[in-house]
């Protein structure tokens, strides 16, 4: 059976470099299954699970954002993160989740305050723009508006 050469490279190391039967990637348009002799393709990689099938055994890696180049007999993955399940520090993950929740809560409390007005929004209530950059006030509002309708 034909195989693919799968290479996964991060800024720190070459995380994986072996011949495989198939690879499934989290691509920009959804999951992408790649077999040998796949049509050439360049796409973006979304964070998620990359699955490798080799010798009837499946291995999963957590990957970050990146790029994927597929040629007929090879798949090259450039990503900012590639970790096997055994390499993931669960305590660090929990800490990161709590930190993210706190940051979201803080951001939400800020977004609940009324938005600040821009200088051009500080107009008196009886003054308005007619859409053509001309200001009208009082009784002239109707006349100014009708000229540009």
Tab-separated table of N, CA and C in Angstrom:
chain	number	residue	atom	x	y	z
A	1	UNK	N	0.848	-1.183	0.000
A	1	UNK	CA	0.000	0.000	0.000
A	1	UNK	C	0.891	1.244	0.000
A	2	UNK	N	0.494	2.241	-0.764
A	2	UNK	CA	1.246	3.496	-0.833
A	2	UNK	C	1.115	4.265	0.479
A	3	UNK	N	2.122	5.071	0.780
A	3	UNK	CA	2.100	5.871	2.010
A	3	UNK	C	2.385	7.325	1.700
A	4	UNK	N	2.144	8.152	2.693
A	4	UNK	CA	2.426	9.588	2.649
A	4	UNK	C	3.573	9.888	3.598
A	5	UNK	N	4.381	10.844	3.259
A	5	UNK	CA	5.396	11.331	4.199
A	5	UNK	C	4.756	12.504	4.932
A	6	UNK	N	4.560	12.373	6.233
A	6	UNK	CA	3.962	13.429	7.049
A	6	UNK	C	5.051	14.103	7.868
A	7	UNK	N	5.159	15.406	7.700
A	7	UNK	CA	6.104	16.187	8.491
A	7	UNK	C	5.340	17.314	9.166
A	8	UNK	N	5.480	17.400	10.482
A	8	UNK	CA	4.843	18.457	11.271
A	8	UNK	C	5.955	19.250	11.935
A	9	UNK	N	6.003	20.540	11.626
A	9	UNK	CA	7.077	21.396	12.120
A	9	UNK	C	6.485	22.553	12.922
A	10	UNK	N	7.052	22.780	14.108
A	10	UNK	CA	6.688	23.932	14.937
A	10	UNK	C	7.904	24.849	15.007
A	11	UNK	N	7.757	26.057	15.552
A	11	UNK	CA	8.925	26.942	15.678
A	11	UNK	C	10.045	26.330	16.523
A	12	UNK	N	9.708	25.435	17.445
A	12	UNK	CA	10.705	24.859	18.338
A	12	UNK	C	11.359	23.590	17.806
A	13	UNK	N	10.596	22.767	17.056
A	13	UNK	CA	11.111	21.447	16.703
A	13	UNK	C	10.355	20.835	15.530
A	14	UNK	N	10.883	19.752	15.019
A	14	UNK	CA	10.150	18.924	14.064
A	14	UNK	C	9.382	17.920	14.921
A	15	UNK	N	8.093	18.112	15.047
A	15	UNK	CA	7.277	17.332	15.970
A	15	UNK	C	6.984	15.923	15.465
A	16	UNK	N	6.963	15.741	14.145
A	16	UNK	CA	6.625	14.429	13.597
A	16	UNK	C	7.213	14.327	12.202
A	17	UNK	N	7.772	13.191	11.868
A	17	UNK	CA	8.325	12.960	10.533
A	17	UNK	C	8.376	11.464	10.265
A	18	UNK	N	7.296	10.939	9.657
A	18	UNK	CA	7.200	9.504	9.374
A	18	UNK	C	6.309	9.265	8.170
A	19	UNK	N	6.402	8.061	7.624
A	19	UNK	CA	5.494	7.633	6.569
A	19	UNK	C	4.214	7.133	7.228
A	20	UNK	N	3.063	7.573	6.704
A	20	UNK	CA	1.763	7.209	7.285
A	20	UNK	C	0.819	6.750	6.180
A	21	UNK	N	-0.265	6.089	6.582
A	21	UNK	CA	-1.270	5.632	5.619
A	21	UNK	C	-2.267	6.737	5.282
A	22	UNK	N	-2.597	7.568	6.264
A	22	UNK	CA	-3.590	8.630	6.088
A	22	UNK	C	-3.436	9.650	7.193
A	23	UNK	N	-3.847	10.874	6.914
A	23	UNK	CA	-3.873	11.918	7.946
A	23	UNK	C	-5.169	12.712	7.793
A	24	UNK	N	-5.774	13.053	8.917
A	24	UNK	CA	-6.979	13.879	8.938
A	24	UNK	C	-6.637	15.169	9.665
A	25	UNK	N	-6.881	16.305	8.994
A	25	UNK	CA	-6.489	17.619	9.511
A	25	UNK	C	-7.696	18.518	9.760
A	26	UNK	N	-7.608	19.411	10.744
A	26	UNK	CA	-8.647	20.422	10.908
A	26	UNK	C	-8.333	21.612	9.988
A	27	UNK	N	-8.834	21.569	8.759
A	27	UNK	CA	-8.555	22.621	7.778
A	27	UNK	C	-9.501	23.796	7.889
A	28	UNK	N	-9.258	24.808	7.092
A	28	UNK	CA	-10.072	26.026	7.134
A	28	UNK	C	-11.517	25.785	6.711
A	29	UNK	N	-11.756	24.750	5.898
A	29	UNK	CA	-13.112	24.454	5.431
A	29	UNK	C	-13.707	23.230	6.116
A	30	UNK	N	-13.093	22.797	7.213
A	30	UNK	CA	-13.562	21.619	7.933
A	30	UNK	C	-12.489	20.547	7.935
A	31	UNK	N	-12.850	19.344	8.366
A	31	UNK	CA	-11.879	18.253	8.401
A	31	UNK	C	-11.493	17.845	6.995
A	32	UNK	N	-10.214	17.558	6.831
A	32	UNK	CA	-9.676	17.192	5.530
A	32	UNK	C	-8.930	15.875	5.663
A	33	UNK	N	-9.415	14.837	4.997
A	33	UNK	CA	-8.761	13.533	5.011
A	33	UNK	C	-7.825	13.426	3.825
A	34	UNK	N	-6.583	13.041	4.072
A	34	UNK	CA	-5.575	12.989	3.014
A	34	UNK	C	-5.022	11.570	2.903
A	35	UNK	N	-5.164	10.995	1.717
A	35	UNK	CA	-4.602	9.691	1.381
A	35	UNK	C	-3.457	9.900	0.390
A	36	UNK	N	-2.656	8.876	0.147
A	36	UNK	CA	-1.613	8.994	-0.876
A	36	UNK	C	-2.217	9.379	-2.228
A	37	UNK	N	-1.450	10.104	-3.025
A	37	UNK	CA	-1.858	10.595	-4.354
A	37	UNK	C	-2.970	11.634	-4.294
A	38	UNK	N	-3.067	12.349	-3.187
A	38	UNK	CA	-4.046	13.431	-3.056
A	38	UNK	C	-3.666	14.549	-4.013
A	39	UNK	N	-4.651	15.260	-4.488
A	39	UNK	CA	-4.406	16.402	-5.362
A	39	UNK	C	-3.601	17.460	-4.588
A	40	UNK	N	-2.654	18.146	-5.226
A	40	UNK	CA	-1.880	19.184	-4.518
A	40	UNK	C	-2.800	20.279	-3.971
A	41	UNK	N	-2.480	20.734	-2.771
A	41	UNK	CA	-3.337	21.695	-2.086
A	41	UNK	C	-2.530	22.460	-1.049
A	42	UNK	N	-2.826	23.739	-0.914
A	42	UNK	CA	-2.260	24.570	0.148
A	42	UNK	C	-3.433	25.184	0.880
A	43	UNK	N	-3.504	24.983	2.195
A	43	UNK	CA	-4.634	25.492	2.979
A	43	UNK	C	-4.166	25.901	4.368
A	44	UNK	N	-5.058	26.536	5.098
A	44	UNK	CA	-4.733	26.915	6.477
A	44	UNK	C	-5.195	25.822	7.433
A	45	UNK	N	-4.502	25.748	8.535
A	45	UNK	CA	-4.790	24.777	9.577
A	45	UNK	C	-5.459	25.506	10.734
A	46	UNK	N	-6.585	24.982	11.183
A	46	UNK	CA	-7.263	25.553	12.348
A	46	UNK	C	-6.872	24.757	13.586
A	47	UNK	N	-6.920	25.375	14.752
A	47	UNK	CA	-6.624	24.629	15.977
A	47	UNK	C	-7.594	23.458	16.137
A	48	UNK	N	-7.062	22.329	16.530
A	48	UNK	CA	-7.919	21.165	16.708
A	48	UNK	C	-7.111	19.887	16.810
A	49	UNK	N	-7.736	18.798	16.392
A	49	UNK	CA	-7.122	17.481	16.488
A	49	UNK	C	-6.678	17.006	15.111
A	50	UNK	N	-5.413	16.656	14.997
A	50	UNK	CA	-4.866	16.060	13.782
A	50	UNK	C	-4.723	14.572	14.060
A	51	UNK	N	-5.330	13.738	13.194
A	51	UNK	CA	-5.298	12.293	13.416
A	51	UNK	C	-4.433	11.621	12.349
A	52	UNK	N	-3.604	10.694	12.799
A	52	UNK	CA	-2.676	9.983	11.924
A	52	UNK	C	-3.026	8.499	11.953
A	53	UNK	N	-3.180	7.906	10.777
A	53	UNK	CA	-3.424	6.471	10.679
A	53	UNK	C	-2.173	5.820	10.099
A	54	UNK	N	-1.587	4.908	10.863
A	54	UNK	CA	-0.367	4.223	10.438
A	54	UNK	C	-0.428	2.779	10.914
A	55	UNK	N	-0.366	1.857	9.959
A	55	UNK	CA	-0.384	0.432	10.314
A	55	UNK	C	-1.629	0.014	11.056
A	56	UNK	N	-2.776	0.603	10.742
A	56	UNK	CA	-4.030	0.254	11.400
A	56	UNK	C	-4.221	0.889	12.770
A	57	UNK	N	-3.261	1.692	13.209
A	57	UNK	CA	-3.332	2.340	14.522
A	57	UNK	C	-3.472	3.852	14.347
A	58	UNK	N	-4.387	4.448	15.113
A	58	UNK	CA	-4.613	5.892	15.012
A	58	UNK	C	-3.949	6.629	16.174
A	59	UNK	N	-3.270	7.722	15.838
A	59	UNK	CA	-2.629	8.589	16.823
A	59	UNK	C	-3.200	9.987	16.647
A	60	UNK	N	-3.434	10.694	17.742
A	60	UNK	CA	-3.976	12.047	17.665
A	60	UNK	C	-2.983	13.042	18.248
A	61	UNK	N	-2.936	14.213	17.636
A	61	UNK	CA	-2.119	15.312	18.131
A	61	UNK	C	-2.992	16.559	18.215
A	62	UNK	N	-2.781	17.353	19.227
A	62	UNK	CA	-3.428	18.662	19.318
A	62	UNK	C	-2.557	19.629	18.529
A	63	UNK	N	-3.161	20.361	17.590
A	63	UNK	CA	-2.407	21.316	16.781
A	63	UNK	C	-3.015	22.709	16.899
A	64	UNK	N	-2.163	23.698	16.686
A	64	UNK	CA	-2.613	25.085	16.689
A	64	UNK	C	-2.825	25.556	15.260
A	65	UNK	N	-2.853	26.872	15.098
A	65	UNK	CA	-3.019	27.451	13.765
A	65	UNK	C	-1.773	27.215	12.931
A	66	UNK	N	-1.947	27.221	11.624
A	66	UNK	CA	-0.800	27.050	10.765
A	66	UNK	C	-1.192	26.877	9.313
A	67	UNK	N	-0.297	26.226	8.580
A	67	UNK	CA	-0.486	26.002	7.152
A	67	UNK	C	-0.206	24.543	6.824
A	68	UNK	N	-0.871	24.061	5.770
A	68	UNK	CA	-0.690	22.690	5.318
A	68	UNK	C	-0.420	22.719	3.819
A	69	UNK	N	0.638	22.008	3.410
A	69	UNK	CA	0.923	21.824	1.990
A	69	UNK	C	0.817	20.336	1.696
A	70	UNK	N	-0.058	20.006	0.750
A	70	UNK	CA	-0.263	18.613	0.370
A	70	UNK	C	0.251	18.429	-1.047
A	71	UNK	N	1.126	17.454	-1.208
A	71	UNK	CA	1.589	17.026	-2.526
A	71	UNK	C	1.140	15.586	-2.684
A	72	UNK	N	1.348	14.983	-3.816
A	72	UNK	CA	0.890	13.615	-4.058
A	72	UNK	C	1.367	12.612	-3.037
A	73	UNK	N	2.608	12.740	-2.583
A	73	UNK	CA	3.171	11.738	-1.679
A	73	UNK	C	3.651	12.313	-0.356
A	74	UNK	N	3.297	13.557	-0.066
A	74	UNK	CA	3.730	14.148	1.206
A	74	UNK	C	2.756	15.200	1.710
A	75	UNK	N	2.756	15.375	3.033
A	75	UNK	CA	1.963	16.401	3.705
A	75	UNK	C	2.909	17.132	4.651
A	76	UNK	N	3.012	18.446	4.472
A	76	UNK	CA	3.845	19.276	5.350
A	76	UNK	C	2.943	20.188	6.157
A	77	UNK	N	3.091	20.147	7.466
A	77	UNK	CA	2.279	20.966	8.364
A	77	UNK	C	3.215	21.922	9.104
A	78	UNK	N	2.972	23.204	8.965
A	78	UNK	CA	3.692	24.232	9.716
A	78	UNK	C	2.703	24.807	10.708
A	79	UNK	N	2.961	24.638	11.986
A	79	UNK	CA	2.009	25.057	13.007
A	79	UNK	C	2.729	25.625	14.224
A	80	UNK	N	2.002	26.399	15.000
A	80	UNK	CA	2.607	26.982	16.201
A	80	UNK	C	2.572	26.007	17.393
A	81	UNK	N	1.838	24.886	17.250
A	81	UNK	CA	1.705	23.938	18.357
A	81	UNK	C	1.394	22.551	17.812
A	82	UNK	N	2.064	21.547	18.315
A	82	UNK	CA	1.753	20.152	17.986
A	82	UNK	C	2.143	19.294	19.181
A	83	UNK	N	1.132	18.784	19.882
A	83	UNK	CA	1.377	18.003	21.100
A	83	UNK	C	0.606	16.699	21.081
A	84	UNK	N	1.273	15.623	21.502
A	84	UNK	CA	0.576	14.365	21.723
A	84	UNK	C	-0.132	14.469	23.068
A	85	UNK	N	-1.125	13.620	23.285
A	85	UNK	CA	-1.918	13.661	24.521
A	85	UNK	C	-1.039	13.554	25.764
A	86	UNK	N	0.020	12.754	25.685
A	86	UNK	CA	0.892	12.571	26.855
A	86	UNK	C	1.702	13.826	27.181
A	87	UNK	N	1.826	14.733	26.215
A	87	UNK	CA	2.609	15.954	26.419
A	87	UNK	C	1.786	17.110	26.992
A	88	UNK	N	0.485	16.944	27.076
A	88	UNK	CA	-0.382	18.025	27.539
A	88	UNK	C	-0.435	18.032	29.058
A	89	UNK	N	-0.117	19.173	29.648
A	89	UNK	CA	-0.134	19.354	31.096
A	89	UNK	C	-1.548	19.799	31.497
A	90	UNK	N	-2.319	18.881	32.068
A	90	UNK	CA	-3.713	19.178	32.392
A	90	UNK	C	-3.856	20.299	33.410
A	91	UNK	N	-2.949	20.397	34.357
A	91	UNK	CA	-3.019	21.484	35.341
A	91	UNK	C	-2.825	22.838	34.661
A	92	UNK	N	-1.901	22.899	33.717
A	92	UNK	CA	-1.668	24.148	32.984
A	92	UNK	C	-2.881	24.510	32.128
A	93	UNK	N	-3.536	23.488	31.562
A	93	UNK	CA	-4.735	23.723	30.760
A	93	UNK	C	-5.842	24.306	31.632
A	94	UNK	N	-6.067	23.707	32.809
A	94	UNK	CA	-7.097	24.205	33.722
A	94	UNK	C	-6.814	25.648	34.142
A	95	UNK	N	-5.552	25.939	34.404
A	95	UNK	CA	-5.161	27.293	34.800
A	95	UNK	C	-5.424	28.268	33.653
A	96	UNK	N	-5.113	27.867	32.428
A	96	UNK	CA	-5.347	28.719	31.264
A	96	UNK	C	-6.832	28.960	31.037
A	97	UNK	N	-7.652	27.934	31.269
A	97	UNK	CA	-9.104	28.077	31.119
A	97	UNK	C	-9.639	29.080	32.136
A	98	UNK	N	-9.214	28.957	33.387
A	98	UNK	CA	-9.665	29.887	34.427
A	98	UNK	C	-9.218	31.317	34.105
A	99	UNK	N	-7.999	31.466	33.625
A	99	UNK	CA	-7.485	32.783	33.250
A	99	UNK	C	-8.305	33.377	32.107
A	100	UNK	N	-8.643	32.546	31.123
A	100	UNK	CA	-9.439	33.020	29.991
A	100	UNK	C	-10.842	33.419	30.435
A	101	UNK	N	-11.447	32.632	31.330
A	101	UNK	CA	-12.783	32.969	31.844
A	101	UNK	C	-12.756	34.296	32.591
A	102	UNK	N	-11.714	34.517	33.389
A	102	UNK	CA	-11.592	35.779	34.127
A	102	UNK	C	-11.427	36.951	33.164
A	103	UNK	N	-10.631	36.750	32.129
A	103	UNK	CA	-10.424	37.824	31.145
A	103	UNK	C	-11.712	38.129	30.399
A	104	UNK	N	-12.491	37.084	30.073
A	104	UNK	CA	-13.766	37.299	29.387
A	104	UNK	C	-14.743	38.025	30.294
A	105	UNK	N	-14.761	37.663	31.566
A	105	UNK	CA	-15.661	38.300	32.520
A	105	UNK	C	-15.307	39.783	32.649
A	106	UNK	N	-14.008	40.078	32.730
A	106	UNK	CA	-13.557	41.462	32.826
A	106	UNK	C	-13.923	42.239	31.568
A	107	UNK	N	-13.740	41.624	30.407
A	107	UNK	CA	-14.058	42.273	29.145
A	107	UNK	C	-15.555	42.514	29.030
A	108	UNK	N	-16.374	41.558	29.504
A	108	UNK	CA	-17.823	41.697	29.463
A	108	UNK	C	-18.279	42.840	30.364
A	109	UNK	N	-17.669	42.981	31.525
A	109	UNK	CA	-18.078	44.053	32.428
A	109	UNK	C	-17.733	45.412	31.834
A	110	UNK	N	-16.638	45.493	31.084
A	110	UNK	CA	-16.293	46.753	30.417
A	110	UNK	C	-17.257	47.050	29.286
A	111	UNK	N	-17.684	46.014	28.564
A	111	UNK	CA	-18.554	46.246	27.417
A	111	UNK	C	-19.975	46.598	27.847
A	112	UNK	N	-20.323	46.377	29.116
A	112	UNK	CA	-21.648	46.731	29.607
A	112	UNK	C	-21.781	48.231	29.840
A	113	UNK	N	-20.684	48.947	29.974
A	113	UNK	CA	-20.771	50.386	30.170
A	113	UNK	C	-21.149	51.050	28.855
A	114	UNK	N	-21.840	52.209	28.935
A	114	UNK	CA	-22.276	52.856	27.697
A	114	UNK	C	-21.066	53.231	26.842
A	115	UNK	N	-21.198	53.104	25.533
A	115	UNK	CA	-20.087	53.446	24.655
A	115	UNK	C	-19.792	54.940	24.704
A	116	UNK	N	-18.526	55.272	24.546
A	116	UNK	CA	-18.173	56.690	24.524
A	116	UNK	C	-18.589	57.278	23.190
A	117	UNK	N	-18.952	58.541	23.197
A	117	UNK	CA	-19.400	59.207	21.973
A	117	UNK	C	-18.204	59.778	21.233
A	118	UNK	N	-18.285	59.737	19.943
A	118	UNK	CA	-17.273	60.347	19.098
A	118	UNK	C	-17.563	61.840	19.015
A	119	UNK	N	-16.547	62.686	18.774
A	119	UNK	CA	-16.774	64.132	18.707
A	119	UNK	C	-17.871	64.519	17.717
A	120	UNK	N	-17.963	63.823	16.603
A	120	UNK	CA	-18.978	64.177	15.615
A	120	UNK	C	-20.385	63.764	16.050
A	121	UNK	N	-20.486	62.974	17.123
A	121	UNK	CA	-21.789	62.565	17.625
A	121	UNK	C	-22.335	63.542	18.658
A	122	UNK	N	-21.557	64.527	19.062
A	122	UNK	CA	-21.977	65.477	20.091
A	122	UNK	C	-22.755	66.627	19.475
A	123	UNK	N	-23.908	66.331	18.945
A	123	UNK	CA	-24.768	67.343	18.333
A	123	UNK	C	-25.940	67.606	19.258
A	124	UNK	N	-26.476	68.766	19.131
A	124	UNK	CA	-27.662	69.073	19.930
A	124	UNK	C	-28.840	68.282	19.383
A	125	UNK	N	-29.837	67.990	20.207
A	125	UNK	CA	-30.956	67.158	19.763
A	125	UNK	C	-31.772	67.780	18.634
A	126	UNK	N	-31.751	69.109	18.498
A	126	UNK	CA	-32.551	69.724	17.441
A	126	UNK	C	-31.743	69.965	16.168
A	127	UNK	N	-30.588	69.319	16.055
A	127	UNK	CA	-29.733	69.501	14.898
A	127	UNK	C	-29.422	68.132	14.310
A	128	UNK	N	-29.579	67.960	12.995
A	128	UNK	CA	-29.303	66.669	12.388
A	128	UNK	C	-28.724	66.822	10.993
A	129	UNK	N	-28.096	65.786	10.522
A	129	UNK	CA	-27.538	65.770	9.177
A	129	UNK	C	-28.584	65.206	8.243
A	130	UNK	N	-28.645	65.721	7.023
A	130	UNK	CA	-29.604	65.208	6.054
A	130	UNK	C	-28.977	64.153	5.156
A	131	UNK	N	-27.784	63.681	5.483
A	131	UNK	CA	-27.139	62.642	4.701
A	131	UNK	C	-26.213	63.200	3.637
A	132	UNK	N	-26.298	64.467	3.349
A	132	UNK	CA	-25.433	65.069	2.340
A	132	UNK	C	-24.410	65.978	3.005
A	133	UNK	N	-24.278	65.883	4.313
A	133	UNK	CA	-23.297	66.685	5.025
A	133	UNK	C	-23.801	68.071	5.370
A	134	UNK	N	-25.065	68.373	5.099
A	134	UNK	CA	-25.630	69.690	5.381
A	134	UNK	C	-26.419	69.583	6.676
A	135	UNK	N	-26.215	70.541	7.561
A	135	UNK	CA	-26.898	70.513	8.844
A	135	UNK	C	-28.175	71.335	8.752
A	136	UNK	N	-29.176	70.843	9.427
A	136	UNK	CA	-30.447	71.558	9.469
A	136	UNK	C	-30.924	71.573	10.905
A	137	UNK	N	-31.635	72.593	11.296
A	137	UNK	CA	-32.161	72.628	12.649
A	137	UNK	C	-33.560	73.215	12.646
A	138	UNK	N	-34.293	72.893	13.694
A	138	UNK	CA	-35.622	73.459	13.877
A	138	UNK	C	-36.553	73.173	12.724
A	139	UNK	N	-37.253	74.243	12.232
A	139	UNK	CA	-38.242	74.097	11.172
A	139	UNK	C	-37.615	73.753	9.828
A	140	UNK	N	-36.316	74.005	9.656
A	140	UNK	CA	-35.669	73.739	8.370
A	140	UNK	C	-35.343	72.273	8.147
A	141	UNK	N	-35.595	71.431	9.151
A	141	UNK	CA	-35.292	70.010	9.007
A	141	UNK	C	-36.092	69.397	7.884
A	142	UNK	N	-37.401	69.658	7.865
A	142	UNK	CA	-38.272	69.080	6.838
A	142	UNK	C	-37.866	69.572	5.451
A	143	UNK	N	-37.590	70.848	5.339
A	143	UNK	CA	-37.226	71.417	4.028
A	143	UNK	C	-35.909	70.853	3.550
A	144	UNK	N	-34.933	70.761	4.424
A	144	UNK	CA	-33.617	70.245	4.039
A	144	UNK	C	-33.715	68.776	3.655
A	145	UNK	N	-34.511	68.014	4.403
A	145	UNK	CA	-34.639	66.589	4.119
A	145	UNK	C	-35.340	66.353	2.783
A	146	UNK	N	-36.331	67.104	2.480
A	146	UNK	CA	-37.089	66.879	1.244
A	146	UNK	C	-36.269	67.193	0.003
A	147	UNK	N	-35.287	68.095	0.098
A	147	UNK	CA	-34.468	68.414	-1.065
A	147	UNK	C	-33.594	67.253	-1.499
A	148	UNK	N	-33.266	66.366	-0.590
A	148	UNK	CA	-32.339	65.282	-0.901
A	148	UNK	C	-33.018	63.923	-0.942
A	149	UNK	N	-34.315	63.856	-0.908
A	149	UNK	CA	-35.037	62.577	-0.927
A	149	UNK	C	-35.205	62.082	-2.346
